[in-house]
């Protein structure tokens, strides 16, 4: 399945290589922004000039405006699969790299001189859980730049993971799965990504630990969420030191301190009647971008995706 998708990504990349200029059209959300960044990097490596526009949605009006500019090639990322008929009708030469449910499920994917369509659904891969738009575009970009000697282009796996996390593809299983995981492992092999089970709350890189608990909403911490004083009292009560030279963040804690907080939070929730399935969401796989500065939002995939 993934191997066949990679072969088709190469065919789409061949179509891109034949142009000297492209218009990138992408969705304006975390997955779409990272998709655009991924393909832009590949186009730069391939020496292809490009411009970029972002759309909240892609309807006939938006497509007509694009067609009126008469671009030699349009690369749609994180959108386009639902409007393939309109793209062809308007005579737009395009590569569509998307993960949303396509308007056609022909197998193998339709390809002609003017349209190449790359979508995981066409290869039996879930576009809602196993491969995001940025992951799909990663496969396309990797095929495009292999000829440039950048098979393991650094940074691209990180962007694909950020896009997948922004698309919440890790939430159901508590970790990235399927083709997303293949990309994650490429990043880990490049030593630019790490992944480990950890507290799933937002702000581990940047927030003081009592604020981490105060703003926790998934799951909601009964008696703690929204109550700064209660969070401080809770942490002090289990022997956690809150300050050094500055307020301590999650990343400043020793491993035994983290374990104590997690186990105490679980016990706190259990005694308040919170069901087990909600407690499972407290600890999930967390993705760290190792080339970004520690203590910044860009270091953590969840925080990074929220910025976008």
Tab-separated table of C-alpha atoms in Angstrom:
chain	number	residue	atom	x	y	z
A	1	UNK	CA	0.000	0.000	0.000
A	2	UNK	CA	2.566	2.585	1.087
A	3	UNK	CA	5.062	1.210	-1.433
A	4	UNK	CA	2.540	1.718	-4.236
A	5	UNK	CA	1.809	5.219	-3.011
A	6	UNK	CA	5.529	6.017	-3.084
A	7	UNK	CA	5.699	4.825	-6.700
A	8	UNK	CA	2.858	7.122	-7.627
A	9	UNK	CA	4.514	9.979	-5.725
A	10	UNK	CA	7.482	9.520	-8.042
A	11	UNK	CA	5.206	9.853	-11.081
A	12	UNK	CA	3.764	13.071	-9.650
A	13	UNK	CA	7.292	14.315	-8.936
A	14	UNK	CA	8.226	13.665	-12.574
A	15	UNK	CA	5.396	15.961	-13.610
A	16	UNK	CA	6.744	18.704	-11.334
A	17	UNK	CA	10.296	18.295	-12.654
A	18	UNK	CA	9.079	19.148	-16.146
A	19	UNK	CA	8.148	22.696	-15.136
A	20	UNK	CA	10.310	25.697	-14.284
A	21	UNK	CA	7.608	27.512	-12.327
A	22	UNK	CA	4.731	26.456	-10.081
A	23	UNK	CA	1.927	27.921	-8.010
A	24	UNK	CA	1.460	26.240	-4.625
A	25	UNK	CA	-2.092	26.380	-3.262
A	26	UNK	CA	-2.554	25.076	0.262
A	27	UNK	CA	-5.062	24.890	3.083
A	28	UNK	CA	-4.704	27.556	5.772
A	29	UNK	CA	-4.349	25.376	8.863
A	30	UNK	CA	-1.439	23.639	10.588
A	31	UNK	CA	-1.473	20.676	8.211
A	32	UNK	CA	-1.772	22.915	5.169
A	33	UNK	CA	0.922	25.351	6.273
A	34	UNK	CA	3.401	22.557	6.943
A	35	UNK	CA	2.457	20.930	3.631
A	36	UNK	CA	3.246	24.166	1.812
A	37	UNK	CA	6.559	24.512	3.654
A	38	UNK	CA	7.528	20.954	2.733
A	39	UNK	CA	6.824	21.301	-0.983
A	40	UNK	CA	8.384	24.790	-1.067
A	41	UNK	CA	11.620	23.353	0.325
A	42	UNK	CA	11.599	20.644	-2.326
A	43	UNK	CA	10.921	23.139	-5.118
A	44	UNK	CA	13.830	25.286	-3.955
A	45	UNK	CA	16.120	22.256	-3.936
A	46	UNK	CA	14.946	21.381	-7.443
A	47	UNK	CA	15.551	24.926	-8.694
A	48	UNK	CA	11.887	25.514	-9.529
A	49	UNK	CA	10.466	28.985	-8.974
A	50	UNK	CA	7.204	29.123	-7.071
A	51	UNK	CA	4.654	31.362	-5.412
A	52	UNK	CA	2.200	30.379	-2.697
A	53	UNK	CA	-1.394	31.179	-1.804
A	54	UNK	CA	-3.562	29.806	0.995
A	55	UNK	CA	-7.277	29.078	0.940
A	56	UNK	CA	-9.797	28.240	3.674
A	57	UNK	CA	-11.745	26.253	1.104
A	58	UNK	CA	-11.388	25.404	-2.540
A	59	UNK	CA	-14.533	25.916	-4.570
A	60	UNK	CA	-15.246	26.780	-8.162
A	61	UNK	CA	-14.804	30.519	-7.554
A	62	UNK	CA	-11.348	30.046	-6.048
A	63	UNK	CA	-10.375	27.650	-8.822
A	64	UNK	CA	-11.598	30.075	-11.484
A	65	UNK	CA	-9.392	32.805	-10.027
A	66	UNK	CA	-6.436	30.431	-10.115
A	67	UNK	CA	-7.191	29.396	-13.694
A	68	UNK	CA	-7.382	33.050	-14.769
A	69	UNK	CA	-3.711	33.520	-13.813
A	70	UNK	CA	-2.808	30.700	-16.226
A	71	UNK	CA	-0.012	29.143	-14.123
A	72	UNK	CA	2.094	26.507	-15.902
A	73	UNK	CA	1.565	24.115	-12.970
A	74	UNK	CA	-0.462	24.258	-9.757
A	75	UNK	CA	0.501	22.083	-6.793
A	76	UNK	CA	-2.435	21.695	-4.416
A	77	UNK	CA	-1.459	20.555	-0.922
A	78	UNK	CA	-3.870	19.483	1.825
A	79	UNK	CA	-6.797	20.235	-0.469
A	80	UNK	CA	-7.988	19.528	-3.984
A	81	UNK	CA	-9.087	15.893	-3.866
A	82	UNK	CA	-12.737	16.863	-3.619
A	83	UNK	CA	-12.699	19.106	-6.694
A	84	UNK	CA	-10.761	17.076	-9.247
A	85	UNK	CA	-13.563	17.439	-11.777
A	86	UNK	CA	-13.518	21.226	-11.486
A	87	UNK	CA	-9.729	21.304	-11.817
A	88	UNK	CA	-9.924	19.344	-15.072
A	89	UNK	CA	-12.919	21.309	-16.325
A	90	UNK	CA	-11.030	24.587	-15.908
A	91	UNK	CA	-7.990	23.216	-17.722
A	92	UNK	CA	-5.632	23.592	-14.756
A	93	UNK	CA	-2.472	21.522	-15.030
A	94	UNK	CA	-2.049	20.264	-11.499
A	95	UNK	CA	-0.515	17.927	-8.982
A	96	UNK	CA	-2.926	17.311	-6.104
A	97	UNK	CA	-1.339	16.142	-2.835
A	98	UNK	CA	-4.157	15.702	-0.339
A	99	UNK	CA	-5.439	13.350	2.371
A	100	UNK	CA	-9.133	14.222	2.444
A	101	UNK	CA	-11.726	11.875	0.986
A	102	UNK	CA	-11.362	12.158	-2.801
A	103	UNK	CA	-14.174	12.714	-5.251
A	104	UNK	CA	-13.036	9.590	-7.095
A	105	UNK	CA	-11.593	6.346	-5.759
A	106	UNK	CA	-10.330	4.989	-9.064
A	107	UNK	CA	-7.452	2.554	-8.614
A	108	UNK	CA	-4.786	3.095	-9.775
A	109	UNK	CA	-5.117	6.851	-9.305
A	110	UNK	CA	-5.985	8.721	-12.489
A	111	UNK	CA	-3.024	10.360	-14.150
A	112	UNK	CA	-2.871	12.143	-17.448
A	113	UNK	CA	-0.718	14.807	-18.989
A	114	UNK	CA	-2.432	17.547	-16.994
A	115	UNK	CA	-3.330	15.983	-13.635
A	116	UNK	CA	-1.562	13.800	-11.089
A	117	UNK	CA	-3.447	12.926	-7.915
A	118	UNK	CA	-1.710	11.661	-4.759
A	119	UNK	CA	-3.988	10.641	-1.890
A	120	UNK	CA	-3.627	7.889	0.752
A	121	UNK	CA	-7.275	6.824	0.407
A	122	UNK	CA	-6.478	5.550	-3.089
A	123	UNK	CA	-3.975	3.105	-1.625
A	124	UNK	CA	-5.962	1.742	1.301
A	125	UNK	CA	-4.364	4.132	3.800
A	126	UNK	CA	-6.561	6.183	6.119
A	127	UNK	CA	-6.244	9.896	5.487
A	128	UNK	CA	-7.810	10.697	8.845
A	129	UNK	CA	-5.568	8.531	11.057
A	130	UNK	CA	-2.565	7.165	9.152
A	131	UNK	CA	-1.346	9.955	6.861
A	132	UNK	CA	-1.974	13.686	6.944
A	133	UNK	CA	-1.748	16.230	4.158
A	134	UNK	CA	1.767	17.134	5.244
A	135	UNK	CA	2.707	13.446	5.296
A	136	UNK	CA	1.335	12.961	1.791
A	137	UNK	CA	3.278	16.002	0.625
A	138	UNK	CA	6.388	14.678	2.384
A	139	UNK	CA	6.238	11.588	0.152
A	140	UNK	CA	5.872	13.816	-2.902
A	141	UNK	CA	8.681	16.154	-1.830
A	142	UNK	CA	11.018	13.291	-1.008
A	143	UNK	CA	10.486	11.841	-4.470
A	144	UNK	CA	11.107	15.245	-6.026
A	145	UNK	CA	14.400	15.945	-4.273
A	146	UNK	CA	15.917	12.475	-4.417
A	147	UNK	CA	17.378	13.413	-7.782
A	148	UNK	CA	18.985	16.445	-6.109
A	149	UNK	CA	20.869	14.271	-3.620
A	150	UNK	CA	18.689	15.237	-0.649
A	151	UNK	CA	17.035	11.905	0.076
A	152	UNK	CA	17.028	12.586	3.821
A	153	UNK	CA	16.447	16.342	3.653
A	154	UNK	CA	16.488	17.476	7.260
A	155	UNK	CA	13.505	19.314	8.644
A	156	UNK	CA	10.908	17.763	6.371
A	157	UNK	CA	9.986	14.840	8.675
A	158	UNK	CA	9.579	17.332	11.532
A	159	UNK	CA	7.179	19.444	9.497
A	160	UNK	CA	5.210	16.346	8.501
A	161	UNK	CA	4.887	15.283	12.143
A	162	UNK	CA	3.826	18.784	13.212
A	163	UNK	CA	1.163	18.736	10.498
A	164	UNK	CA	-0.100	15.308	11.547
A	165	UNK	CA	-0.292	16.376	15.198
A	166	UNK	CA	-2.052	19.587	14.178
A	167	UNK	CA	-4.555	17.405	12.327
A	168	UNK	CA	-5.029	15.405	15.577
A	169	UNK	CA	-4.040	12.154	13.895
A	170	UNK	CA	-2.303	10.980	17.077
A	171	UNK	CA	-5.258	11.433	19.419
A	172	UNK	CA	-7.316	8.263	18.921
A	173	UNK	CA	-4.446	5.823	19.516
A	174	UNK	CA	-2.400	8.142	21.706
A	175	UNK	CA	0.385	8.089	19.120
A	176	UNK	CA	1.017	8.438	15.406
A	177	UNK	CA	0.364	5.247	13.474
A	178	UNK	CA	0.547	3.869	9.947
A	179	UNK	CA	2.431	5.868	7.337
A	180	UNK	CA	2.736	8.769	9.784
A	181	UNK	CA	4.871	6.509	11.941
A	182	UNK	CA	7.118	5.647	9.011
A	183	UNK	CA	7.843	9.355	8.577
A	184	UNK	CA	8.347	9.753	12.327
A	185	UNK	CA	10.983	7.015	12.285
A	186	UNK	CA	12.797	8.706	9.401
A	187	UNK	CA	13.044	11.839	11.533
A	188	UNK	CA	14.264	9.807	14.499
A	189	UNK	CA	16.916	8.113	12.346
A	190	UNK	CA	18.059	11.570	11.247
A	191	UNK	CA	18.320	12.481	14.962
A	192	UNK	CA	16.012	15.454	14.463
A	193	UNK	CA	12.980	13.961	16.229
A	194	UNK	CA	12.389	11.979	19.385
A	195	UNK	CA	9.202	10.420	20.681
A	196	UNK	CA	8.270	9.065	24.080
A	197	UNK	CA	5.194	8.647	26.303
A	198	UNK	CA	4.735	11.748	28.443
A	199	UNK	CA	2.142	14.019	29.974
A	200	UNK	CA	-0.082	15.182	27.135
A	201	UNK	CA	-0.874	18.646	28.487
A	202	UNK	CA	-0.119	21.693	26.379
A	203	UNK	CA	2.779	23.893	27.493
A	204	UNK	CA	5.414	21.462	28.752
A	205	UNK	CA	8.172	23.506	27.128
A	206	UNK	CA	7.065	26.950	28.198
A	207	UNK	CA	4.631	27.047	31.128
A	208	UNK	CA	5.434	26.857	34.848
A	209	UNK	CA	4.240	23.481	36.090
A	210	UNK	CA	1.389	24.914	38.153
A	211	UNK	CA	0.164	26.747	35.037
A	212	UNK	CA	0.454	23.495	33.089
A	213	UNK	CA	-2.119	21.993	35.447
A	214	UNK	CA	-4.231	25.124	35.741
A	215	UNK	CA	-4.824	25.293	31.989
A	216	UNK	CA	-5.280	21.539	31.465
A	217	UNK	CA	-8.570	20.770	29.732
A	218	UNK	CA	-8.034	17.380	28.070
A	219	UNK	CA	-8.657	15.783	30.431
A	220	UNK	CA	-10.189	18.374	32.719
A	221	UNK	CA	-8.604	18.116	36.173
A	222	UNK	CA	-11.395	18.285	38.705
A	223	UNK	CA	-10.586	20.843	41.384
A	224	UNK	CA	-7.373	21.916	39.631
A	225	UNK	CA	-8.207	23.182	36.150
A	226	UNK	CA	-8.795	26.920	36.348
A	227	UNK	CA	-7.613	27.179	39.956
A	228	UNK	CA	-4.032	28.413	40.294
A	229	UNK	CA	-3.951	28.254	44.099
A	230	UNK	CA	-5.225	24.669	44.098
A	231	UNK	CA	-2.550	23.650	41.571
A	232	UNK	CA	0.217	25.197	43.668
A	233	UNK	CA	-1.125	23.504	46.801
A	234	UNK	CA	-1.376	20.161	44.981
A	235	UNK	CA	2.223	20.292	43.756
A	236	UNK	CA	3.623	21.409	47.087
A	237	UNK	CA	1.614	18.680	48.784
A	238	UNK	CA	3.432	15.971	46.831
A	239	UNK	CA	6.823	17.547	47.436
A	240	UNK	CA	7.452	19.254	44.090
A	241	UNK	CA	9.674	22.325	44.252
A	242	UNK	CA	8.129	25.070	42.116
A	243	UNK	CA	10.995	27.522	41.835
A	244	UNK	CA	14.698	27.617	41.205
A	245	UNK	CA	16.166	30.661	39.520
A	246	UNK	CA	12.804	30.851	37.751
A	247	UNK	CA	9.469	29.060	37.833
A	248	UNK	CA	10.182	25.450	36.951
A	249	UNK	CA	8.621	24.018	33.799
A	250	UNK	CA	7.873	20.395	32.987
A	251	UNK	CA	11.127	20.149	31.037
A	252	UNK	CA	13.062	21.301	34.126
A	253	UNK	CA	11.855	18.410	36.287
A	254	UNK	CA	13.724	15.226	37.078
A	255	UNK	CA	12.190	12.015	35.766
A	256	UNK	CA	11.158	10.863	39.246
A	257	UNK	CA	9.362	14.190	39.788
A	258	UNK	CA	7.441	13.782	36.538
A	259	UNK	CA	6.421	10.261	37.513
A	260	UNK	CA	5.267	11.478	40.924
A	261	UNK	CA	3.102	14.195	39.363
A	262	UNK	CA	1.513	11.834	36.835
A	263	UNK	CA	0.752	9.132	39.401
A	264	UNK	CA	-0.621	11.731	41.834
A	265	UNK	CA	-2.816	13.263	39.129
A	266	UNK	CA	-4.200	9.850	38.237
A	267	UNK	CA	-4.981	9.159	41.889
A	268	UNK	CA	-6.492	12.645	42.214
A	269	UNK	CA	-8.830	11.970	39.306
A	270	UNK	CA	-9.760	8.438	40.381
A	271	UNK	CA	-10.826	9.618	43.838
A	272	UNK	CA	-13.131	12.108	42.113
A	273	UNK	CA	-14.840	9.447	40.037
A	274	UNK	CA	-13.205	10.156	36.682
A	275	UNK	CA	-13.561	7.081	34.387
A	276	UNK	CA	-10.466	5.199	33.246
A	277	UNK	CA	-10.907	5.962	29.535
A	278	UNK	CA	-10.536	9.674	30.274
A	279	UNK	CA	-7.416	9.077	32.337
A	280	UNK	CA	-5.740	7.352	29.390
A	281	UNK	CA	-5.675	10.662	27.525
A	282	UNK	CA	-3.447	12.143	30.222
A	283	UNK	CA	-0.358	10.330	28.940
A	284	UNK	CA	0.251	10.059	25.203
A	285	UNK	CA	3.213	9.897	22.880
A	286	UNK	CA	4.956	13.271	22.701
A	287	UNK	CA	7.122	14.486	19.800
A	288	UNK	CA	10.200	16.628	20.386
A	289	UNK	CA	11.930	18.535	17.587
A	290	UNK	CA	15.529	18.199	18.680
A	291	UNK	CA	16.997	20.928	16.473
A	292	UNK	CA	14.725	23.598	17.944
A	293	UNK	CA	15.697	25.516	21.070
A	294	UNK	CA	14.623	23.930	24.340
A	295	UNK	CA	12.013	25.948	26.191
A	296	UNK	CA	10.400	27.333	23.028
A	297	UNK	CA	7.080	26.462	21.434
A	298	UNK	CA	8.886	25.106	18.371
A	299	UNK	CA	10.504	22.320	20.388
A	300	UNK	CA	7.224	20.447	20.955
A	301	UNK	CA	5.126	19.293	17.984
A	302	UNK	CA	1.842	20.001	19.764
A	303	UNK	CA	2.828	23.540	20.724
A	304	UNK	CA	4.344	24.166	17.279
A	305	UNK	CA	1.147	23.091	15.529
A	306	UNK	CA	-0.940	25.350	17.767
A	307	UNK	CA	1.181	28.346	16.789
A	308	UNK	CA	0.283	27.662	13.172
